[in-house]
Short mmCIF file of C-alpha atoms and ligand atoms in Angstrom, two decimals:
data_model
loop_
_atom_site.label_atom_id
_atom_site.label_comp_id
_atom_site.label_asym_id
_atom_site.label_seq_id
_atom_site.Cartn_x
_atom_site.Cartn_y
_atom_site.Cartn_z
CA UNK A 2 -35.44 55.24 23.82
CA UNK A 3 -32.12 56.55 25.06
CA UNK A 4 -33.08 60.04 24.00
CA UNK A 5 -36.38 59.77 25.88
CA UNK A 6 -34.56 58.71 29.05
CA UNK A 7 -32.18 61.63 28.68
CA UNK A 8 -35.08 64.06 28.35
CA UNK A 9 -36.79 62.50 31.35
CA UNK A 10 -33.58 62.79 33.36
CA UNK A 11 -33.22 66.44 32.34
CA UNK A 12 -36.82 67.15 33.42
CA UNK A 13 -36.21 65.51 36.79
CA UNK A 14 -32.98 67.43 37.33
CA UNK A 15 -34.72 70.74 36.53
CA UNK A 16 -37.67 69.86 38.78
CA UNK A 17 -35.47 68.92 41.72
CA UNK A 18 -33.42 72.08 41.12
CA UNK A 19 -36.54 74.26 41.21
CA UNK A 20 -37.76 72.56 44.39
CA UNK A 21 -34.42 73.01 46.14
CA UNK A 22 -34.00 76.64 45.10
CA UNK A 23 -37.54 77.51 46.18
CA UNK A 24 -36.95 75.79 49.52
CA UNK A 25 -33.69 77.67 50.04
CA UNK A 26 -35.50 80.94 49.35
CA UNK A 27 -38.35 80.09 51.74
CA UNK A 28 -36.84 82.16 54.57
CA UNK A 29 -38.29 84.36 57.29
CA UNK A 30 -39.27 87.77 55.94
CA UNK A 31 -36.66 90.23 57.10
CA UNK A 32 -38.09 92.41 59.85
CA UNK A 33 -36.70 95.48 61.56
CA UNK A 34 -34.56 94.41 64.50
CA UNK A 35 -36.24 95.33 67.76
CA UNK A 36 -34.30 96.85 70.66
CA UNK A 37 -35.04 94.92 73.86
CA UNK A 38 -36.61 97.14 76.52
CA UNK A 39 -36.11 96.45 80.20
CA UNK A 40 -39.18 96.91 82.39
CA UNK A 41 -38.31 96.93 86.09
CA UNK A 42 -41.36 95.81 87.98
CA UNK A 43 -42.18 95.53 91.63
CA UNK A 44 -42.01 91.72 91.37
CA UNK A 45 -42.99 90.97 94.93
CA UNK A 46 -46.16 93.03 94.68
CA UNK A 47 -47.15 91.62 91.27
CA UNK A 48 -46.78 88.06 92.56
CA UNK A 49 -48.66 88.73 95.79
CA UNK A 50 -51.53 90.27 93.87
CA UNK A 51 -51.99 87.28 91.58
CA UNK A 52 -51.91 84.93 94.57
CA UNK A 53 -54.58 87.00 96.32
CA UNK A 54 -56.74 87.19 93.18
CA UNK A 55 -56.72 83.40 92.75
CA UNK A 56 -58.08 82.96 96.29
CA UNK A 57 -61.47 84.47 95.37
CA UNK A 58 -63.86 81.73 94.29
CA UNK A 59 -65.29 83.74 91.42
CA UNK A 60 -66.68 80.64 89.75
CA UNK A 61 -69.06 80.77 86.82
CA UNK A 62 -71.70 78.07 87.15
CA UNK A 63 -74.11 77.01 84.46
CA UNK A 64 -76.99 77.40 86.96
CA UNK A 65 -77.71 80.98 87.92
CA UNK A 66 -78.70 79.89 91.46
CA UNK A 67 -75.14 78.68 92.15
CA UNK A 68 -73.64 82.13 91.54
CA UNK A 69 -71.69 83.24 94.64
CA UNK A 70 -72.44 86.98 94.65
CA UNK A 71 -70.30 87.64 97.72
CA UNK A 72 -67.11 86.27 96.11
CA UNK A 73 -67.52 88.63 93.14
CA UNK A 74 -68.25 91.58 95.44
CA UNK A 75 -65.16 90.73 97.48
CA UNK A 76 -63.03 90.56 94.35
CA UNK A 77 -64.19 94.01 93.24
CA UNK A 78 -63.43 95.46 96.70
CA UNK A 79 -60.03 93.83 96.51
CA UNK A 80 -59.31 95.48 93.13
CA UNK A 81 -60.30 98.86 94.58
CA UNK A 82 -58.12 98.41 97.68
CA UNK A 83 -55.13 96.84 95.96
CA UNK A 84 -54.79 99.30 93.10
CA UNK A 85 -55.14 102.80 94.59
CA UNK A 86 -53.25 104.53 91.77
CA UNK A 87 -55.38 102.85 89.10
CA UNK A 88 -58.58 103.82 90.86
CA UNK A 89 -57.40 107.39 91.24
CA UNK A 90 -56.31 107.98 87.63
CA UNK A 91 -58.87 105.87 85.76
CA UNK A 92 -62.66 106.10 85.75
CA UNK A 93 -64.38 102.92 86.91
CA UNK A 94 -67.86 101.80 85.98
CA UNK A 95 -69.43 98.51 87.07
CA UNK A 96 -71.34 96.90 84.22
CA UNK A 97 -73.86 94.12 84.72
CA UNK A 98 -73.12 94.56 88.42
CA UNK A 99 -69.76 92.75 88.42
CA UNK A 100 -67.78 93.55 85.27
CA UNK A 101 -65.18 96.28 85.83
CA UNK A 102 -64.85 98.78 83.02
CA UNK A 103 -61.99 101.24 83.44
CA UNK A 104 -61.41 104.23 81.20
CA UNK A 105 -58.01 105.90 81.06
CA UNK A 106 -58.57 109.16 79.23
CA UNK A 107 -55.96 110.01 76.60
CA UNK A 108 -54.62 113.52 76.06
CA UNK A 109 -55.63 113.47 72.38
CA UNK A 110 -59.38 112.92 71.98
CA UNK A 111 -58.94 112.75 68.18
CA UNK A 112 -57.42 109.27 68.48
CA UNK A 113 -59.72 106.26 68.49
CA UNK A 114 -59.49 104.40 71.82
CA UNK A 115 -58.14 100.89 72.36
CA UNK A 116 -59.41 98.19 74.71
CA UNK A 117 -57.48 95.65 76.77
CA UNK A 118 -59.52 92.98 78.42
CA UNK A 119 -59.60 89.74 80.39
CA UNK A 120 -62.05 87.88 82.60
CA UNK A 121 -61.83 87.08 86.29
CA UNK A 122 -64.50 84.41 86.47
CA UNK A 123 -63.18 80.86 86.37
CA UNK A 124 -64.61 77.43 85.63
CA UNK A 125 -65.48 75.18 88.60
CA UNK A 126 -63.14 72.52 89.86
CA UNK A 127 -64.89 69.27 88.89
CA UNK A 128 -66.21 67.51 91.99
CA UNK A 129 -63.99 64.55 92.74
CA UNK A 130 -60.88 66.06 91.14
CA UNK A 131 -59.86 68.22 94.11
CA UNK A 132 -57.45 65.60 95.39
CA UNK A 133 -55.75 65.38 91.99
CA UNK A 134 -54.43 68.92 92.44
CA UNK A 135 -50.85 69.02 93.68
CA UNK A 136 -51.69 72.33 95.36
CA UNK A 137 -55.19 73.43 96.37
CA UNK A 138 -57.01 75.25 93.52
CA UNK A 139 -58.02 78.35 95.49
CA UNK A 140 -55.06 78.90 97.82
CA UNK A 141 -52.78 80.82 95.46
CA UNK A 142 -49.77 78.82 96.63
CA UNK A 143 -46.32 79.53 95.27
CA UNK A 144 -44.03 76.50 95.26
CA UNK A 145 -40.61 76.45 93.60
CA UNK A 146 -41.33 79.47 91.42
CA UNK A 147 -44.78 78.27 90.31
CA UNK A 148 -48.06 80.01 91.14
CA UNK A 149 -50.83 77.42 91.47
CA UNK A 150 -54.56 77.70 91.20
CA UNK A 151 -57.71 78.08 89.16
CA UNK A 152 -57.35 81.19 87.00
CA UNK A 153 -53.53 81.15 87.00
CA UNK A 154 -53.79 80.79 83.22
CA UNK A 155 -57.43 81.39 82.41
CA UNK A 156 -57.63 84.32 82.89
CA UNK A 157 -56.95 86.00 86.23
CA UNK A 158 -53.26 86.24 85.34
CA UNK A 159 -54.16 88.51 82.41
CA UNK A 160 -56.50 90.68 84.51
CA UNK A 161 -53.96 91.12 87.31
CA UNK A 162 -51.08 91.58 84.85
CA UNK A 163 -52.96 94.43 83.15
CA UNK A 164 -53.66 96.12 86.51
CA UNK A 165 -49.99 95.73 87.45
CA UNK A 166 -48.94 97.19 84.09
CA UNK A 167 -51.15 100.26 84.55
CA UNK A 168 -49.83 100.73 88.10
CA UNK A 169 -46.27 100.50 86.82
CA UNK A 170 -46.89 103.09 84.11
CA UNK A 171 -48.62 105.46 86.55
CA UNK A 172 -45.66 105.18 88.92
CA UNK A 173 -43.42 106.23 86.03
CA UNK A 174 -45.61 109.28 85.46
CA UNK A 175 -46.65 107.89 82.07
CA UNK A 176 -49.89 109.17 80.53
CA UNK A 177 -51.69 107.90 77.43
CA UNK A 178 -52.29 110.11 74.43
CA UNK A 179 -54.90 107.61 73.19
CA UNK A 180 -57.75 106.66 75.52
CA UNK A 181 -57.42 103.12 76.86
CA UNK A 182 -60.30 101.01 78.16
CA UNK A 183 -59.83 97.97 80.38
CA UNK A 184 -62.72 95.58 80.77
CA UNK A 185 -62.54 92.74 83.30
CA UNK A 186 -65.46 90.40 82.67
CA UNK A 187 -67.29 88.33 85.28
CA UNK A 188 -69.18 85.83 83.09
CA UNK A 189 -66.97 84.88 80.14
CA UNK A 190 -67.15 81.19 80.98
CA UNK A 191 -70.92 81.23 80.50
CA UNK A 192 -71.06 83.35 77.35
CA UNK A 193 -70.26 86.85 78.59
CA UNK A 194 -73.63 88.44 77.76
CA UNK A 195 -74.01 90.31 81.05
CA UNK A 196 -70.38 91.46 81.14
CA UNK A 197 -68.67 91.85 77.77
CA UNK A 198 -72.03 91.95 76.00
CA UNK A 199 -73.24 94.84 78.15
CA UNK A 200 -69.90 96.68 77.87
CA UNK A 201 -70.10 96.37 74.09
CA UNK A 202 -73.67 97.69 74.08
CA UNK A 203 -72.60 100.63 76.26
CA UNK A 204 -69.68 101.56 73.98
CA UNK A 205 -71.90 101.23 70.91
CA UNK A 206 -74.54 103.46 72.51
CA UNK A 207 -71.86 106.09 73.11
CA UNK A 208 -70.73 105.78 69.47
CA UNK A 209 -67.31 104.61 70.55
CA UNK A 210 -65.47 102.64 67.89
CA UNK A 211 -62.19 101.13 69.07
CA UNK A 212 -59.10 101.15 66.90
CA UNK A 213 -58.37 97.66 68.19
CA UNK A 214 -58.97 95.40 71.15
CA UNK A 215 -56.90 92.71 72.85
CA UNK A 216 -58.46 89.80 74.73
CA UNK A 217 -57.32 86.37 75.91
CA UNK A 218 -56.54 83.90 73.17
CA UNK A 219 -53.38 82.31 71.94
CA UNK A 220 -49.87 82.42 73.41
CA UNK A 221 -46.17 82.35 72.71
CA UNK A 222 -45.93 78.69 71.86
CA UNK A 223 -42.89 76.72 72.88
CA UNK A 224 -42.55 73.38 71.11
CA UNK A 225 -46.09 73.29 69.75
CA UNK A 226 -45.17 73.59 66.09
CA UNK A 227 -43.13 70.54 65.12
CA UNK A 228 -39.77 71.56 63.72
CA UNK A 229 -40.04 75.23 64.69
CA UNK A 230 -37.28 76.20 67.12
CA UNK A 231 -38.07 79.83 68.15
CA UNK A 232 -41.04 80.86 70.28
CA UNK A 233 -44.10 81.48 68.11
CA UNK A 234 -46.37 84.34 69.13
CA UNK A 235 -49.68 83.38 67.56
CA UNK A 236 -51.91 86.43 67.70
CA UNK A 237 -55.42 85.22 66.96
CA UNK A 238 -57.19 87.42 64.45
CA UNK A 239 -60.42 85.43 64.24
CA UNK A 240 -62.58 83.11 66.26
CA UNK A 241 -64.40 80.06 64.98
CA UNK A 242 -68.17 79.88 65.08
CA UNK A 243 -70.23 76.90 66.15
CA UNK A 244 -73.36 75.09 65.06
CA UNK A 245 -74.90 71.98 66.58
CA UNK A 246 -77.18 69.90 64.35
CA UNK A 247 -79.52 67.05 65.15
CA UNK A 248 -79.35 64.20 62.67
CA UNK A 249 -82.61 62.27 62.92
CA UNK A 250 -83.08 58.84 61.37
CA UNK A 251 -86.62 57.46 61.13
CA UNK A 252 -87.89 53.92 60.76
CA UNK A 253 -90.90 51.75 61.57
CA UNK A 254 -91.02 50.65 65.20
CA UNK A 255 -92.02 47.26 66.51
CA UNK A 256 -90.60 44.30 68.37
CA UNK A 257 -86.90 43.60 68.13
CA UNK A 258 -87.56 39.92 67.45
CA UNK A 259 -88.59 40.71 63.87
CA UNK A 260 -86.47 43.67 62.80
CA UNK A 261 -86.17 45.12 59.29
CA UNK A 262 -82.78 44.87 57.58
CA UNK A 263 -81.86 48.27 58.96
CA UNK A 264 -83.24 49.89 62.11
CA UNK A 265 -83.22 53.64 62.77
CA UNK A 266 -79.94 53.09 64.62
CA UNK A 267 -78.32 51.49 61.57
CA UNK A 268 -79.58 54.26 59.30
CA UNK A 269 -78.23 56.87 61.69
CA UNK A 270 -74.88 55.12 62.00
CA UNK A 271 -74.54 55.16 58.23
CA UNK A 272 -75.27 58.89 58.12
CA UNK A 273 -72.71 59.62 60.83
CA UNK A 274 -69.99 57.59 59.20
CA UNK A 275 -70.67 59.43 55.92
CA UNK A 276 -70.22 62.73 57.76
CA UNK A 277 -66.94 61.61 59.29
CA UNK A 278 -65.67 60.34 55.96
CA UNK A 279 -66.62 63.58 54.18
CA UNK A 280 -65.46 66.50 56.29
CA UNK A 281 -66.37 70.04 55.37
CA UNK A 282 -63.88 71.02 52.64
CA UNK A 283 -60.98 73.18 53.80
CA UNK A 284 -57.38 73.80 53.01
CA UNK A 285 -54.57 76.28 53.08
CA UNK A 286 -55.94 79.65 52.13
CA UNK A 287 -56.38 83.07 53.71
CA UNK A 288 -55.57 83.07 57.40
CA UNK A 289 -54.52 79.38 57.55
CA UNK A 290 -52.14 79.90 54.66
CA UNK A 291 -50.64 83.03 56.21
CA UNK A 292 -50.06 81.19 59.47
CA UNK A 293 -48.41 78.06 58.06
CA UNK A 294 -46.47 80.06 55.49
CA UNK A 295 -44.97 82.27 58.24
CA UNK A 296 -44.16 79.43 60.60
CA UNK A 297 -42.80 77.00 58.00
CA UNK A 298 -40.05 79.49 57.07
CA UNK A 299 -38.43 78.67 60.44
CA UNK A 300 -38.45 74.90 59.90
CA UNK A 301 -35.42 72.78 59.01
CA UNK A 302 -34.67 72.38 55.30
CA UNK A 303 -36.44 69.06 54.62
CA UNK A 304 -39.59 70.11 56.50
CA UNK A 305 -39.68 73.36 54.52
CA UNK A 306 -39.75 71.62 51.12
CA UNK A 307 -43.53 71.07 50.82
CA UNK A 308 -44.44 74.54 52.14
CA UNK A 309 -41.98 76.20 49.76
CA UNK A 310 -43.45 74.24 46.85
CA UNK A 311 -47.16 74.32 47.43
CA UNK A 312 -47.73 74.26 43.65
CA UNK A 313 -46.55 70.65 43.79
CA UNK A 314 -47.23 69.45 47.32
CA UNK A 315 -50.54 71.08 48.22
CA UNK A 316 -52.47 67.78 48.47
CA UNK A 317 -49.70 66.28 50.59
CA UNK A 318 -49.67 69.25 53.00
CA UNK A 319 -53.45 69.07 53.22
CA UNK A 320 -53.38 65.36 54.08
CA UNK A 321 -50.63 65.72 56.64
CA UNK A 322 -52.15 68.71 58.41
CA UNK A 323 -55.63 67.19 58.35
CA UNK A 324 -54.29 64.05 60.01
CA UNK A 325 -53.48 65.90 63.25
CA UNK A 326 -56.34 67.35 65.28
CA UNK A 327 -54.77 70.80 65.66
CA UNK A 328 -53.90 71.10 61.96
CA UNK A 329 -57.33 69.88 60.94
CA UNK A 330 -59.03 72.45 63.17
CA UNK A 331 -56.95 75.20 61.53
CA UNK A 332 -57.83 74.13 57.99
CA UNK A 333 -61.54 73.53 58.11
CA UNK A 334 -64.86 73.44 59.90
CA UNK A 335 -64.60 70.41 62.17
CA UNK A 336 -67.21 67.67 62.61
CA UNK A 337 -67.78 66.16 66.07
CA UNK A 338 -70.65 63.75 66.74
CA UNK A 339 -71.15 64.07 70.49
CA UNK A 340 -74.51 62.65 71.65
CA UNK A 341 -76.81 59.77 70.71
CA UNK A 342 -80.38 58.79 71.55
CA UNK A 343 -82.64 56.00 70.25
CA UNK A 344 -84.93 53.37 71.80
CA UNK A 345 -85.73 53.28 75.51
CA UNK A 346 -85.82 49.51 75.82
CA UNK A 347 -83.65 46.63 74.68
CA UNK A 348 -86.41 44.86 72.77
CA UNK A 349 -88.20 47.87 71.27
CA UNK A 350 -87.23 49.08 67.79
CA UNK A 351 -86.67 52.83 67.76
CA UNK A 352 -88.92 54.88 65.49
CA UNK A 353 -86.34 57.62 65.73
CA UNK A 354 -82.58 57.69 66.38
CA UNK A 355 -80.97 61.06 66.97
CA UNK A 356 -77.34 62.11 66.91
CA UNK A 357 -76.09 65.50 67.98
CA UNK A 358 -73.17 66.75 65.92
CA UNK A 359 -71.19 69.85 66.81
CA UNK A 360 -69.43 71.75 64.03
CA UNK A 361 -66.85 74.46 64.75
CA UNK A 362 -67.27 76.86 61.88
CA UNK A 363 -64.15 78.09 60.08
CA UNK A 364 -64.22 81.77 59.02
CA UNK A 365 -64.32 80.66 55.37
CA UNK A 366 -67.75 78.99 55.89
CA UNK A 367 -71.12 80.32 56.95
CA UNK A 368 -73.46 78.35 59.19
CA UNK A 369 -75.72 77.86 56.12
CA UNK A 370 -72.77 76.42 54.15
CA UNK A 371 -72.26 73.83 56.86
CA UNK A 372 -75.94 72.82 56.97
CA UNK A 373 -75.96 72.55 53.19
CA UNK A 374 -72.85 70.38 53.24
CA UNK A 375 -74.33 68.07 55.86
CA UNK A 376 -77.59 67.62 53.90
CA UNK A 377 -75.68 66.90 50.70
CA UNK A 378 -73.43 64.33 52.37
CA UNK A 379 -76.18 62.51 54.27
CA UNK A 380 -78.48 62.44 51.21
CA UNK A 381 -80.89 59.90 52.64
CA UNK A 382 -84.67 60.36 52.54
CA UNK A 383 -84.98 58.55 55.86
CA UNK A 384 -82.69 61.02 57.59
CA UNK A 385 -83.59 64.55 58.54
CA UNK A 386 -81.05 67.26 59.39
CA UNK A 387 -82.53 69.59 61.98
CA UNK A 388 -81.12 72.95 62.97
CA UNK A 389 -82.18 73.63 66.57
CA UNK A 390 -83.33 77.19 66.98
CA UNK A 391 -80.57 79.60 67.96
CA UNK A 392 -77.87 76.93 67.71
CA UNK A 393 -75.74 78.59 65.04
CA UNK A 394 -73.05 81.17 65.65
CA UNK A 395 -71.07 82.40 62.67
CA UNK A 396 -67.30 82.68 62.82
CA UNK A 397 -65.98 86.13 63.60
CA UNK A 398 -64.66 88.56 61.08
CA UNK A 399 -60.96 88.11 60.31
CA UNK A 400 -59.03 91.09 61.65
CA UNK A 401 -56.28 92.67 59.60
CA UNK A 402 -52.81 91.34 60.47
CA UNK A 403 -51.25 94.24 58.60
CA UNK A 404 -52.90 96.79 60.88
CA UNK A 405 -51.36 98.94 63.60
CA UNK A 406 -52.80 96.96 66.52
CA UNK A 407 -51.29 93.70 65.30
CA UNK A 408 -47.97 95.44 64.81
CA UNK A 409 -48.09 97.01 68.28
CA UNK A 410 -48.70 93.64 69.96
CA UNK A 411 -46.03 91.86 67.89
CA UNK A 412 -43.46 94.59 68.46
CA UNK A 413 -44.15 94.75 72.23
CA UNK A 414 -43.73 91.00 72.60
CA UNK A 415 -40.43 91.15 70.73
CA UNK A 416 -39.22 93.98 72.96
CA UNK A 417 -39.76 91.73 75.97
CA UNK A 418 -38.97 88.25 74.62
CA UNK A 419 -36.42 89.04 71.93
CA UNK A 420 -36.66 87.48 68.49
CA UNK A 421 -39.84 85.46 68.34
CA UNK A 422 -41.92 84.47 65.32
CA UNK A 423 -45.07 86.57 65.13
CA UNK A 424 -47.96 85.10 63.17
CA UNK A 425 -51.71 85.56 62.92
CA UNK A 426 -53.71 82.63 64.25
CA UNK A 427 -57.23 81.29 64.52
CA UNK A 428 -59.01 80.87 67.85
CA UNK A 429 -60.71 77.49 68.19
CA UNK A 430 -62.38 78.19 71.53
CA UNK A 431 -64.67 81.11 72.34
CA UNK A 432 -63.83 84.39 74.08
CA UNK A 433 -65.54 87.59 75.18
CA UNK A 434 -64.31 89.12 71.93
CA UNK A 435 -67.36 87.65 70.23
CA UNK A 436 -68.94 90.72 71.89
CA UNK A 437 -66.13 93.31 71.95
CA UNK A 438 -65.27 92.61 68.31
CA UNK A 439 -68.49 94.37 67.30
CA UNK A 440 -67.11 97.77 68.36
CA UNK A 441 -63.49 97.30 67.25
CA UNK A 442 -62.00 97.87 63.80
CA UNK A 443 -59.67 95.00 64.59
CA UNK A 444 -59.93 92.50 67.43
CA UNK A 445 -57.01 90.40 68.64
CA UNK A 446 -56.87 87.46 71.03
CA UNK A 447 -53.52 86.79 72.64
CA UNK A 448 -51.96 86.34 76.10
CA UNK A 449 -48.31 87.42 76.11
CA UNK A 450 -47.11 84.40 78.10
CA UNK A 451 -45.28 81.23 77.07
CA UNK A 452 -47.27 78.03 76.67
CA UNK A 453 -45.95 74.48 76.36
CA UNK A 454 -48.07 71.49 75.32
CA UNK A 455 -48.03 70.34 78.98
CA UNK A 456 -49.28 73.71 80.30
CA UNK A 457 -52.34 73.46 78.05
CA UNK A 458 -53.79 70.62 80.11
CA UNK A 459 -54.32 73.08 82.98
CA UNK A 460 -57.01 74.94 81.06
CA UNK A 461 -60.34 74.08 82.65
CA UNK A 462 -58.50 71.01 84.01
CA UNK A 463 -56.51 70.09 87.09
CA UNK A 464 -53.25 71.64 88.29
CA UNK A 465 -53.67 74.97 86.52
CA UNK A 466 -50.49 76.94 87.16
CA UNK A 467 -48.11 79.55 85.81
CA UNK A 468 -44.46 80.10 86.55
CA UNK A 469 -43.54 83.35 88.28
CA UNK A 470 -41.12 84.22 85.46
CA UNK A 471 -43.72 83.62 82.79
CA UNK A 472 -46.32 85.71 84.57
CA UNK A 473 -43.90 88.62 85.12
CA UNK A 474 -42.95 88.56 81.43
CA UNK A 475 -46.67 88.84 80.76
CA UNK A 476 -46.90 91.95 82.94
CA UNK A 477 -43.91 93.49 81.13
CA UNK A 478 -45.51 92.73 77.78
CA UNK A 479 -48.71 94.54 78.78
CA UNK A 480 -46.61 97.54 79.86
CA UNK A 481 -45.06 97.64 76.38
CA UNK A 482 -48.41 97.01 74.62
CA UNK A 483 -50.04 99.94 76.45
CA UNK A 484 -47.04 102.21 75.88
CA UNK A 485 -46.72 101.33 72.18
CA UNK A 486 -50.46 101.29 71.65
CA UNK A 487 -51.46 104.49 73.40
CA UNK A 488 -48.23 106.43 74.09
ZN1 ZN B 503 -60.75 82.31 79.40
#
């Protein structure tokens, strides 16, 4: 007995030793130190331009009839008037009437071009929320170093910052050796078919294959990753897909005074709770693994233990990440029942109860995988899983995070912000890159500005704003991205 206890003790000591050593070795990969580069901008002009851009009500409405053509025309005239150098040196083409496509010819036509992009349409301000704004949404006010208004984050700041960056480079006499395209979309918020879609079709028709593209996406996160001190530049290398399914439960109708043991509503409820209890399988692999592996190396010792010892703690990591909405969305295809419909009257039994469930498809799954999973989980003859026509969109390809474009973006951000963690990430929302990605070897989604958890509420919400400092750092980052990417 004593001997057994001794052996057990020895095993435990060895195990703990292995865990601690592995954790100690779980350190950031050593990267070349980057020399900070100072970019001296015309701050006053850059700020004024963003304020002016916000004032155009270039709102994307779901209904075509609500489209304010004049606001878009005015914005385009403003771009032409405000950026004389850009319009002199670059070729401009209007696509789908309102999307601006600029081409900056490089001196070496052998090099594959790159594309920088953003969109200048914005979502509407929800009626009734106007008074909740601390500053009016379309005034472009600056108060205490903060620029307020719709589009300050999503995504006029990126469009204006890119135009400022090009102006800055032209003033320095800088010329690209690689051709650079800039595409400023007018309909991203309603799918981007007429803007980004048409630009993509045009490039494809001209046989132009981009080395890489950069669109809106993730940010330099400040305080978003628990336990990670430095800023984390999450460069999104893929975008989730989406499929919406109708779950239809059927039953005999009749009067509610003499119901069967289960009505269509009860049958449907059971199916939905099965779906919530059995999410689409996921876990740490591929892109998700790369992301959490990179970031966890910057965590404090105790928090690093599970990530450094995945051979032992994988199920624990899975549980913990799945328990938070952000972590869960990174690990798997998510399940979200959103709409319900059944009987039309209180005393009438429904013959059909329908739930709409939206799934955001992880790059590891296909739309067909998700449908198959749902049918297997529901497994009830009384319930039908319908796939509405045209409802499925596959996740994007996963771009290579060891490619030149990724390196250029990461390096440029470090030149401006100093030592930040650079990691590939996964885009949960949609972007115009669902189109552009078709003509790019690698497609990235990243805005080089800092984002705190509080800032995020401004997206499509009230009080959208960006600090002057943050915005100017964004402009400087684009200067470095263009220089490093096409110089
Ligand atoms: Zn956007």
